CSV table of C-alpha atoms in Angstrom, one decimal:
chain,number,residue,atom,x,y,z
U,1,MET,CA,34.1,33.9,10.9
U,2,ILE,CA,36.5,31.3,9.5
U,3,ALA,CA,36.4,31.1,5.7
U,4,LEU,CA,36.5,27.6,4.3
U,5,PRO,CA,38.6,26.8,1.3
U,6,PRO,CA,36.6,26.4,-2.0
U,7,GLU,CA,37.9,22.8,-2.4
U,8,LEU,CA,36.5,21.9,1.1
U,9,LEU,CA,33.2,23.5,0.3
U,10,GLY,CA,33.0,21.5,-3.0
U,11,GLN,CA,33.8,18.2,-1.2
U,12,LEU,CA,31.3,19.0,1.5
U,13,GLY,CA,28.6,19.8,-1.0
U,14,THR,CA,29.3,16.6,-3.0
U,15,GLY,CA,29.2,14.5,0.2
U,16,LEU,CA,25.9,16.0,1.3
U,17,TRP,CA,24.4,15.4,-2.1
U,18,HIS,CA,25.5,11.8,-2.0
U,19,VAL,CA,23.9,11.3,1.4
U,20,PHE,CA,20.7,12.9,0.2
U,21,ALA,CA,20.5,10.7,-2.9
U,22,VAL,CA,21.0,7.5,-0.8
U,23,PHE,CA,18.6,8.6,1.8
U,24,LEU,CA,15.8,8.9,-0.8
U,25,ARG,CA,15.7,5.2,-1.6
U,26,VAL,CA,16.5,4.0,2.0
U,27,SER,CA,13.8,6.1,3.6
U,28,ALA,CA,11.2,4.8,1.2
U,29,VAL,CA,12.2,1.2,2.0
U,30,VAL,CA,12.2,1.8,5.7
U,31,THR,CA,8.7,3.2,5.6
U,32,LEU,CA,7.3,-0.2,4.4
U,33,LEU,CA,10.0,-2.4,6.1
U,34,PRO,CA,8.7,-5.3,8.2
U,35,ALA,CA,9.2,-4.7,12.0
U,36,PHE,CA,11.0,-1.3,11.5
U,37,GLY,CA,8.2,0.3,9.4
U,38,GLU,CA,5.1,-0.9,11.3
U,39,ARG,CA,2.3,1.6,12.0
U,40,SER,CA,2.9,1.4,15.8
U,41,ILE,CA,6.5,2.6,15.4
U,42,PRO,CA,6.9,6.4,16.0
U,43,VAL,CA,7.9,8.5,13.1
U,44,ARG,CA,11.0,9.7,14.9
U,45,VAL,CA,12.2,6.1,15.3
U,46,LYS,CA,11.6,5.4,11.7
U,47,LEU,CA,13.6,8.5,10.8
U,48,ALA,CA,16.5,7.4,13.0
U,49,VAL,CA,16.4,3.9,11.4
U,50,ALA,CA,16.5,5.4,7.9
U,51,VAL,CA,19.4,7.6,8.8
U,52,ALA,CA,21.3,4.6,10.3
U,53,PHE,CA,20.7,2.5,7.2
U,54,THR,CA,21.8,5.4,5.1
U,55,LEU,CA,25.1,5.7,6.9
U,56,ILE,CA,25.6,1.9,6.5
U,57,VAL,CA,24.8,1.8,2.8
U,58,LEU,CA,26.5,5.1,1.9
U,59,PRO,CA,30.1,3.8,1.5
U,60,ALA,CA,29.1,1.1,-0.9
U,61,VAL,CA,27.2,3.3,-3.3
U,62,PRO,CA,29.0,5.4,-5.9
U,63,SER,CA,28.4,9.1,-5.7
U,64,PRO,CA,25.9,10.5,-8.2
U,65,GLN,CA,26.5,13.6,-10.4
U,66,SER,CA,26.9,16.6,-8.2
U,67,ASN,CA,24.8,19.8,-8.6
U,68,PRO,CA,22.3,18.6,-11.2
U,69,GLY,CA,19.8,20.9,-12.8
U,70,LEU,CA,16.2,21.2,-11.7
U,71,LEU,CA,14.8,18.5,-14.1
U,72,PRO,CA,17.5,16.0,-13.5
U,73,LEU,CA,17.0,16.6,-9.7
U,74,ALA,CA,13.3,16.0,-9.9
U,75,ARG,CA,13.8,12.9,-12.1
U,76,LEU,CA,16.4,11.5,-9.6
U,77,VAL,CA,14.1,12.1,-6.6
U,78,GLY,CA,11.1,10.5,-8.3
U,79,THR,CA,13.0,7.4,-9.5
U,80,GLU,CA,14.8,6.8,-6.2
U,81,VAL,CA,11.6,7.1,-4.2
U,82,LEU,CA,9.8,4.9,-6.7
U,83,ILE,CA,12.5,2.2,-6.5
U,84,GLY,CA,12.5,2.3,-2.7
U,85,MET,CA,8.7,2.0,-2.5
U,86,VAL,CA,8.7,-1.0,-5.0
U,87,LEU,CA,11.3,-2.8,-2.9
U,88,GLY,CA,9.5,-1.9,0.3
U,89,ILE,CA,6.2,-3.2,-1.0
U,90,GLY,CA,7.9,-6.4,-2.0
U,91,LEU,CA,9.0,-6.9,1.6
U,92,ARG,CA,5.6,-5.8,3.0
U,93,LEU,CA,3.8,-8.4,1.0
U,94,PHE,CA,5.4,-11.1,3.2
U,95,VAL,CA,3.8,-9.5,6.3
U,96,LEU,CA,0.5,-9.4,4.4
U,97,ALA,CA,1.0,-13.1,3.6
U,98,LEU,CA,1.2,-13.9,7.3
U,99,GLN,CA,-1.9,-11.9,8.0
U,100,THR,CA,-3.8,-13.6,5.2
U,101,ALA,CA,-2.7,-17.0,6.4
U,102,GLY,CA,-3.9,-16.2,9.9
U,103,SER,CA,-7.2,-15.0,8.5
U,104,ILE,CA,-7.7,-18.2,6.4
U,105,ALA,CA,-6.7,-20.4,9.4
U,106,ALA,CA,-9.1,-18.5,11.7
U,107,GLN,CA,-12.0,-18.7,9.3
U,108,SER,CA,-11.4,-22.4,8.8
U,109,THR,CA,-11.3,-23.2,12.5
U,110,SER,CA,-14.0,-20.9,13.9
U,111,LEU,CA,-11.5,-18.7,15.7
U,112,SER,CA,-12.0,-15.6,13.6
U,113,GLN,CA,-13.8,-13.6,16.3
U,114,LEU,CA,-11.5,-14.3,19.2
U,115,LEU,CA,-9.8,-11.0,20.2
U,116,GLY,CA,-10.7,-9.7,16.8
U,117,GLY,CA,-10.6,-6.0,17.7
U,118,ALA,CA,-7.3,-5.9,19.7
U,119,ALA,CA,-5.2,-4.5,16.8
U,120,ALA,CA,-5.3,-1.1,15.0
U,121,ASP,CA,-7.0,-2.9,12.1
U,122,PRO,CA,-9.5,-5.6,12.9
U,123,ALA,CA,-7.8,-8.9,12.5
U,124,PRO,CA,-8.2,-12.5,13.9
U,125,ALA,CA,-6.1,-13.6,16.8
U,126,LEU,CA,-4.3,-16.2,14.8
U,127,GLY,CA,-3.3,-13.5,12.2
U,128,MET,CA,-2.0,-11.2,15.0
U,129,PHE,CA,-0.1,-14.1,16.7
U,130,LEU,CA,1.5,-15.2,13.5
U,131,THR,CA,2.4,-11.7,12.4
U,132,LEU,CA,4.0,-10.7,15.7
U,133,ALA,CA,5.8,-14.1,16.0
U,134,GLY,CA,7.1,-13.8,12.4
U,135,LEU,CA,8.4,-10.3,12.9
U,136,ALA,CA,10.1,-11.2,16.1
U,137,LEU,CA,11.7,-14.3,14.5
U,138,ALA,CA,12.9,-12.2,11.5
U,139,VAL,CA,14.5,-9.6,13.8
U,140,LEU,CA,16.2,-12.4,15.9
U,141,MET,CA,17.5,-14.0,12.7
U,142,GLY,CA,19.3,-10.7,11.7
U,143,LEU,CA,16.7,-8.8,9.6
U,144,HIS,CA,18.6,-5.6,9.9
U,145,ILE,CA,21.7,-7.2,8.4
U,146,ARG,CA,19.8,-8.8,5.6
U,147,VAL,CA,18.1,-5.4,4.9
U,148,ALA,CA,21.4,-3.6,4.7
U,149,GLU,CA,22.7,-6.2,2.2
U,150,PHE,CA,19.4,-6.0,0.3
U,151,LEU,CA,19.8,-2.2,0.0
U,152,ILE,CA,23.4,-2.4,-1.1
U,153,HIS,CA,22.6,-5.0,-3.7
U,154,SER,CA,19.6,-3.0,-4.9
U,155,TYR,CA,22.0,-0.4,-6.4
U,156,ALA,CA,23.6,-3.2,-8.6
U,157,MET,CA,20.1,-4.2,-9.8
U,158,PHE,CA,18.7,-0.7,-10.1
U,159,PRO,CA,21.5,1.9,-10.5
U,160,MET,CA,20.9,5.3,-9.1
U,161,GLY,CA,18.6,7.4,-11.3
U,162,GLN,CA,17.6,4.5,-13.6
U,163,THR,CA,14.0,4.7,-14.6
U,164,LEU,CA,11.9,1.5,-14.1
U,165,SER,CA,10.2,-0.1,-17.0
U,166,ALA,CA,6.4,0.0,-16.6
U,167,PRO,CA,5.7,-3.4,-18.3
U,168,ASP,CA,8.4,-5.1,-16.3
U,169,LEU,CA,7.3,-3.5,-13.1
U,170,SER,CA,3.7,-4.5,-13.6
U,171,GLN,CA,4.6,-8.1,-14.4
U,172,TRP,CA,6.9,-8.2,-11.3
U,173,GLY,CA,4.1,-6.8,-9.1
U,174,VAL,CA,1.5,-9.3,-10.3
U,175,ARG,CA,4.0,-12.1,-9.7
U,176,GLN,CA,4.8,-10.9,-6.2
U,177,ILE,CA,1.1,-10.6,-5.3
U,178,ALA,CA,0.3,-14.1,-6.6
U,179,HIS,CA,3.3,-15.4,-4.7
U,180,SER,CA,2.1,-13.7,-1.5
U,181,PHE,CA,-1.4,-15.3,-1.7
U,182,GLY,CA,0.1,-18.7,-2.7
U,183,LEU,CA,2.4,-18.5,0.3
U,184,ALA,CA,-0.4,-17.5,2.6
U,185,PHE,CA,-2.6,-20.4,1.5
U,186,ALA,CA,0.4,-22.8,1.8
U,187,LEU,CA,1.0,-21.7,5.4
U,188,ALA,CA,-2.7,-22.2,6.2
U,189,THR,CA,-3.1,-25.5,4.5
U,190,PRO,CA,-3.1,-27.6,7.7
U,191,PHE,CA,-6.0,-25.6,9.1
U,192,VAL,CA,-7.9,-25.9,5.8
U,193,ILE,CA,-7.4,-29.7,5.7
U,194,ALA,CA,-8.6,-29.9,9.3
U,195,SER,CA,-11.7,-27.8,8.5
U,196,LEU,CA,-12.5,-30.0,5.5
U,197,ILE,CA,-12.3,-33.2,7.6
U,198,TYR,CA,-14.4,-31.6,10.3
U,199,ASN,CA,-17.2,-30.5,7.9
U,200,LEU,CA,-17.2,-33.9,6.2
U,201,ALA,CA,-17.5,-35.6,9.6
U,202,LEU,CA,-20.3,-33.3,10.6
U,203,GLY,CA,-22.2,-34.0,7.4
U,204,VAL,CA,-21.9,-37.8,7.9
U,205,ILE,CA,-23.0,-37.6,11.5
U,206,ASN,CA,-25.9,-35.3,10.6
U,207,ARG,CA,-27.2,-37.7,8.0
U,208,ALA,CA,-26.9,-40.6,10.5
U,209,MET,CA,-28.5,-38.8,13.4
U,210,PRO,CA,-30.7,-35.8,12.1
U,211,GLN,CA,-32.0,-35.1,15.6
U,212,LEU,CA,-28.5,-34.4,17.1
U,213,MET,CA,-27.3,-30.8,17.1
U,214,VAL,CA,-23.9,-31.6,15.5
U,215,ALA,CA,-22.8,-27.9,15.4
U,216,PHE,CA,-22.9,-27.7,19.2
U,217,VAL,CA,-21.0,-31.0,19.6
U,218,GLY,CA,-18.4,-30.2,16.9
U,219,ALA,CA,-17.6,-26.5,17.7
U,220,PRO,CA,-15.4,-27.4,20.7
U,221,ALA,CA,-13.7,-30.0,18.7
U,222,ILE,CA,-12.7,-27.8,15.8
U,223,THR,CA,-11.6,-25.0,18.2
U,224,PHE,CA,-9.4,-27.5,20.1
U,225,ALA,CA,-8.0,-28.8,16.8
U,226,GLY,CA,-7.2,-25.3,15.6
U,227,LEU,CA,-5.3,-24.4,18.8
U,228,PHE,CA,-3.5,-27.7,18.6
U,229,LEU,CA,-2.5,-27.1,15.0
U,230,LEU,CA,-1.3,-23.7,15.9
U,231,PHE,CA,0.8,-25.1,18.8
U,232,ALA,CA,2.3,-27.9,16.7
U,233,GLY,CA,2.6,-26.1,13.3
U,234,ALA,CA,3.7,-22.5,14.2
U,235,PRO,CA,7.4,-23.3,14.3
U,236,LEU,CA,7.3,-24.9,10.8
U,237,ILE,CA,5.0,-22.1,9.5
U,238,LEU,CA,7.3,-19.4,10.7
U,239,SER,CA,10.5,-21.1,9.5
U,240,ILE,CA,9.0,-21.5,6.0
U,241,TRP,CA,7.9,-17.8,6.0
U,242,ALA,CA,11.4,-16.6,7.2
U,243,ASP,CA,13.1,-18.6,4.5
U,244,ALA,CA,10.9,-17.1,1.8
U,245,LEU,CA,11.5,-13.6,3.2
U,246,PHE,CA,15.3,-13.9,3.2
U,247,SER,CA,15.2,-15.5,-0.2
U,248,PHE,CA,13.5,-12.4,-1.5
U,249,THR,CA,16.2,-10.2,0.1
U,250,LEU,CA,18.9,-12.2,-1.8
U,251,ASN,CA,17.2,-11.9,-5.2
U,252,PRO,CA,14.0,-9.9,-5.4
U,253,LEU,CA,13.8,-10.1,-9.2
U,254,ASP,CA,13.5,-13.9,-9.3
U,255,SER,CA,11.4,-14.3,-6.2
U,256,GLY,CA,7.9,-15.5,-6.8
U,257,ARG,CA,8.6,-17.4,-10.1
C-alpha cells in the first residue's frame, strides 16, 4: 500500500468536511425545491441533484472549522439542516400558492370535480394545470441557475453554523404564509369576479322567472367562462407567479412584506 503524506491526509479531511457541511444545507433545500423536489421525482435523482448543487456552491462557501467536537458537530448539523428546510419551505410555498389559486378558481367556476383524482393528492384540474405549467415555466426560465445563486447568497445571509432566532423565524414564516395566500387569491381574482357576476345574474333571473331552472341554464355558461379565463389569463397568471418566485430567490428576507 502507498502511504499518503500527513499533509495530504489533512487537506483531504478538510475538503471532505467542507463538502459535508455544504451538502447538509443544499440537500435540505433540494428536498423541498420546486420541480426538482417533487414527490414524483425518484430519491436517487434528488440525491444526484443535491450533489450537483453542492459541487456548484462549494467553491463560493468558506471552509468551516475542521474536526470539531461532538457537540459543535451536532449543532452544525442541526443549524444547517434547519436553515435549508426554512429556505426550501419558502420556495415550496410558491408551489402551494399555485395549487391554492387553482382550487379557488375551480370552486368559483364549478370545475372542481373535473379530473380531480388524477394526481397523487386529490386536486382540481385547474390546480394541476397551473402547477405543472408554472414549474415548467420556471425551469425554462433558468430555475437551476437562480437556485444556485440563491444557495450561494444564503451563506451571506445565514453564515454556516449560525443559529436562527426563534422570534424572527416565526415572524418571517407568518409573513411568508400570508404572502402565499395573498398571491393565490390575487392569481385567482378573475375567476372569483366571474363567479360573482354569474351568481348575481342568476339571482336576478331567478327573481324575474321563478319557474325557470336557472342552474341548468347557467352551468354551461360558467364552465365555458372558466375555461375561457384559463385560456386567456394563464400566461399573465404564470408570469406574475414566476416574477414573485424569482424575487424571493433574490431576497428571501424582504419577500412578502
